[in-house]
CSV table of C-alpha atoms in Angstrom, one decimal:
chain,number,residue,atom,x,y,z
A,1,MET,CA,-14.2,-1.3,-3.0
A,2,THR,CA,-15.9,1.4,-1.0
A,3,ALA,CA,-18.8,3.1,-2.4
A,4,GLY,CA,-18.2,6.2,-4.3
A,5,MET,CA,-15.1,5.2,-5.7
A,6,GLY,CA,-13.1,3.4,-8.2
A,7,SER,CA,-13.3,0.2,-9.1
A,8,TYR,CA,-9.4,-0.9,-7.7
A,9,ASP,CA,-8.6,2.2,-5.6
A,10,TRP,CA,-7.6,0.9,-1.9
A,11,ARG,CA,-5.9,-2.4,-3.3
A,12,PHE,CA,-3.9,-4.0,-0.3
A,13,ASP,CA,-2.2,-6.5,-2.9
A,14,SER,CA,1.2,-4.9,-2.7
A,15,GLY,CA,2.0,-8.0,-0.6
A,16,ARG,CA,2.6,-5.2,2.8
A,17,ILE,CA,0.9,-2.6,4.1
A,18,CYS,CA,3.8,0.2,4.1
A,19,LEU,CA,3.4,-1.0,0.4
A,20,ASP,CA,-0.6,-0.8,0.3
A,21,LEU,CA,0.4,2.7,1.5
A,22,VAL,CA,2.4,3.8,-0.8
A,23,ALA,CA,0.2,2.7,-3.6
A,24,THR,CA,-2.4,5.5,-2.7
A,25,SER,CA,-0.2,8.4,-4.2
A,26,GLY,CA,-2.3,9.1,-7.3
A,27,SER,CA,-4.6,5.8,-7.4
A,28,ALA,CA,-7.5,8.8,-7.8
A,29,PRO,CA,-6.2,11.2,-10.5
A,30,ASP,CA,-8.7,12.8,-11.2
A,31,ALA,CA,-10.4,13.4,-7.4
A,32,GLY,CA,-7.8,14.7,-6.1
A,33,GLU,CA,-5.6,13.6,-2.5
A,34,PRO,CA,-7.5,10.5,-2.3
A,35,LEU,CA,-6.1,9.9,1.3
A,36,ALA,CA,-7.8,14.1,2.2
A,37,GLU,CA,-10.4,13.5,3.5
A,38,ALA,CA,-11.7,12.0,6.6
A,39,ASP,CA,-13.6,9.2,5.5
A,40,ARG,CA,-11.2,8.1,2.9
A,41,LEU,CA,-8.1,7.9,4.9
A,42,GLY,CA,-11.0,5.7,7.7
A,43,GLN,CA,-11.7,3.8,5.1
A,44,TRP,CA,-8.3,3.4,4.2
A,45,LEU,CA,-7.7,2.3,7.7
A,46,VAL,CA,-9.7,-0.7,8.3
A,47,GLY,CA,-8.8,-1.6,5.1
A,48,ALA,CA,-5.1,-1.8,5.7
A,49,GLY,CA,-6.2,-4.4,8.4
A,50,LEU,CA,-4.9,-1.0,10.8
A,51,VAL,CA,-8.2,-1.1,12.9
A,52,PRO,CA,-11.2,-3.2,12.8
A,53,VAL,CA,-14.6,-3.6,11.2
A,54,GLY,CA,-16.3,-0.5,13.6
A,55,THR,CA,-14.2,0.5,15.3
A,56,PRO,CA,-15.1,4.1,15.6
A,57,LEU,CA,-12.8,6.4,14.1
A,58,PRO,CA,-14.4,10.1,15.2
A,59,ALA,CA,-10.5,11.6,15.4
A,60,VAL,CA,-9.8,10.9,12.1
A,61,ASP,CA,-9.5,14.8,11.1
A,62,GLY,CA,-7.4,16.0,8.3
A,63,GLN,CA,-4.8,16.5,10.6
A,64,TRP,CA,-4.4,13.2,10.9
A,65,ALA,CA,-4.6,13.1,6.8
A,66,ALA,CA,-2.1,15.2,6.5
A,67,ARG,CA,0.4,13.8,8.9
A,68,PHE,CA,-0.2,10.3,6.4
A,69,ILE,CA,0.1,11.1,3.3
A,70,GLU,CA,3.9,13.0,5.1
A,71,LEU,CA,4.5,8.8,5.8
A,72,ARG,CA,3.4,8.0,1.7
A,73,GLU,CA,5.5,10.5,1.3
A,74,CYS,CA,9.4,9.6,2.0
A,75,LEU,CA,7.5,5.8,2.3
A,76,GLY,CA,7.2,6.4,-2.0
A,77,LEU,CA,10.8,8.0,-2.0
A,78,LEU,CA,12.5,5.2,1.1
A,79,VAL,CA,11.1,2.1,-1.2
A,80,ARG,CA,11.6,4.1,-4.8
A,81,ALA,CA,15.8,4.2,-3.9
A,82,GLU,CA,16.4,0.7,-2.6
A,83,ILE,CA,14.9,-0.4,-5.9
A,84,ASP,CA,17.3,2.1,-7.8
A,85,GLU,CA,19.6,1.1,-5.0
A,86,LEU,CA,20.2,5.3,-4.4
A,87,TYR,CA,20.2,6.6,-0.1
A,88,ALA,CA,17.3,8.6,0.2
A,89,GLU,CA,18.5,9.6,4.0
A,90,PRO,CA,16.1,12.5,5.0
A,91,ALA,CA,13.0,10.2,4.2
A,92,LEU,CA,14.7,7.3,5.8
A,93,GLU,CA,14.9,9.4,9.0
A,94,ARG,CA,12.3,10.0,9.2
A,95,VAL,CA,10.5,6.4,9.4
A,96,ASN,CA,12.8,5.9,11.9
A,97,VAL,CA,10.7,7.8,14.2
A,98,LEU,CA,7.4,7.3,12.8
A,99,ALA,CA,9.0,3.8,13.9
A,100,ALA,CA,10.4,4.4,16.8
A,101,GLY,CA,6.1,5.0,18.6
A,102,PRO,CA,4.5,2.3,19.7
A,103,PRO,CA,2.3,0.6,17.7
A,104,PRO,CA,-1.3,0.5,18.8
A,105,GLY,CA,-2.2,-2.4,21.6
A,106,ILE,CA,-4.5,-5.0,20.5
A,107,ARG,CA,-6.5,-7.3,22.1
A,108,ALA,CA,-8.9,-10.6,22.3
A,109,VAL,CA,-13.2,-9.9,22.5
A,110,ARG,CA,-15.2,-12.4,22.2
A,111,THR,CA,-19.2,-11.6,20.1
A,112,ASP,CA,-22.3,-12.1,21.0
A,113,ASP,CA,-21.5,-16.1,19.1
A,114,GLY,CA,-19.2,-16.9,21.4
A,115,SER,CA,-15.7,-16.4,18.9
A,116,LEU,CA,-13.1,-14.1,19.6
A,117,VAL,CA,-12.4,-11.1,16.9
A,118,ARG,CA,-9.7,-8.6,16.9
A,119,ALA,CA,-9.8,-4.9,18.9
A,120,LEU,CA,-7.7,-1.9,19.5
A,121,SER,CA,-7.1,-2.1,23.4
A,122,ALA,CA,-7.5,2.0,23.3
A,123,ALA,CA,-8.6,4.1,20.5
A,124,PRO,CA,-7.1,4.9,17.9
A,125,GLU,CA,-4.3,7.3,17.9
A,126,CYS,CA,-2.6,8.5,14.6
A,127,ALA,CA,1.1,8.3,15.8
A,128,ALA,CA,0.9,4.7,16.6
A,129,LEU,CA,-0.9,3.9,12.9
A,130,LEU,CA,1.5,5.8,11.7
A,131,ALA,CA,4.0,3.3,14.3
A,132,ALA,CA,2.7,0.6,12.7
A,133,ILE,CA,3.2,1.1,8.9
A,134,ALA,CA,6.7,2.5,9.4
A,135,ARG,CA,7.1,-0.1,11.5
A,136,ASP,CA,6.5,-2.5,8.7
A,137,ALA,CA,8.5,-0.5,7.0
A,138,VAL,CA,11.9,-0.6,8.5
A,139,GLU,CA,11.2,-4.2,8.5
A,140,LEU,CA,11.2,-5.1,5.2
A,141,LEU,CA,13.7,-3.1,4.3
A,142,THR,CA,16.1,-5.2,6.6
A,143,ASP,CA,14.7,-8.2,6.0
A,144,PRO,CA,17.7,-9.1,2.2
A,145,VAL,CA,14.9,-11.6,1.7
A,146,ALA,CA,12.2,-9.4,1.1
A,147,ARG,CA,14.1,-6.2,-0.3
A,148,ALA,CA,15.4,-8.1,-3.3
A,149,ARG,CA,11.5,-9.6,-4.3
A,150,LEU,CA,10.8,-5.0,-4.4
A,151,ARG,CA,10.0,-4.5,-7.5
A,152,GLN,CA,7.9,-1.6,-9.7
A,153,CYS,CA,4.6,-3.0,-11.8
A,154,GLU,CA,6.2,-3.1,-16.2
A,155,GLY,CA,2.3,-1.7,-16.7
A,156,ASP,CA,2.0,1.4,-18.4
A,157,ASN,CA,1.0,4.4,-16.7
A,158,CYS,CA,1.5,2.2,-13.0
A,159,ARG,CA,3.8,3.4,-10.8
A,160,ARG,CA,2.3,1.2,-7.8
A,161,VAL,CA,5.7,-1.3,-5.9
A,162,TYR,CA,5.0,-4.4,-4.7
A,163,LEU,CA,6.4,-7.5,-2.5
A,164,ASP,CA,7.0,-11.0,-5.5
A,165,THR,CA,6.6,-13.7,-3.6
A,166,SER,CA,6.0,-15.4,-6.8
A,167,ARG,CA,7.0,-18.7,-8.2
A,168,GLY,CA,10.4,-18.0,-10.0
A,169,ARG,CA,9.9,-14.1,-8.9
A,170,ARG,CA,8.5,-13.2,-12.7
A,171,ARG,CA,5.7,-11.4,-12.0
A,172,ARG,CA,6.1,-8.3,-13.4
A,173,TRP,CA,2.3,-6.5,-12.2
A,174,CYS,CA,1.1,-5.2,-9.2
A,175,SER,CA,-1.6,-7.4,-10.2
A,176,SER,CA,-2.3,-8.9,-13.1
A,177,GLU,CA,-6.0,-8.9,-13.4
A,178,VAL,CA,-5.1,-4.8,-13.4
A,179,CYS,CA,-2.5,-4.2,-15.1
A,180,GLY,CA,-1.5,-7.6,-17.0
A,181,ASN,CA,-5.2,-7.2,-18.0
A,182,ARG,CA,-4.2,-4.3,-19.3
A,183,GLU,CA,-1.3,-5.7,-21.6
A,184,ARG,CA,-3.4,-8.8,-22.3
A,185,VAL,CA,-5.8,-6.6,-24.4
A,186,ALA,CA,-3.6,-3.9,-25.8
A,187,ARG,CA,-1.5,-7.3,-26.8
A,188,HIS,CA,-4.9,-8.3,-28.2
A,189,ARG,CA,-5.5,-4.9,-30.2
A,190,ARG,CA,-2.1,-5.0,-31.4
A,191,ARG,CA,-2.1,-8.3,-33.3
A,192,ALA,CA,-5.9,-7.5,-35.0
A,193,ALA,CA,-4.4,-4.6,-36.1
A,194,VAL,CA,-1.2,-5.8,-37.5
A,195,ALA,CA,-4.3,-8.4,-39.1
A,196,ARG,CA,-6.4,-6.1,-40.2
A,197,ALA,CA,-3.2,-4.0,-41.5
């Protein structure tokens, strides 16, 4: 969580980076578009692991935000279409175009204490970061086992999609701590109301 953000903004628990991007849609309904501000987009890029912590992001601006929002919308249409066994061909074509680009180059660098950490080979480029997310989506949607594990959260008013890797494939919520907890609280209140009546 980042200062000034809600308790559950920028969660990275969907199981795939492409699904984590989709989850940013409507994550702060009162605050407007959550990715519109360059610093918030930068925070998401670091939180998602696309760029290592401490990587300077001076190029991130409104144009970057518009391109990430466009990808997010295409991914949202595409993933939900797959869950509903429908087609979203324009979204698929856009994701394929973005996935064709090279992802960011990475390298290992030594820290002051001698340990190795991941760094980018060059300054982050918008197209390369978009390519990494689009490739993740292509890998997810072309893997029959992974695709079969796509789930829509059953939480009230939650539109998150996640990859169900639970034992028995019985996971119902995007997060047991968030939507699952809300459901348990609501059930408790309903039972308490019935007991009082």
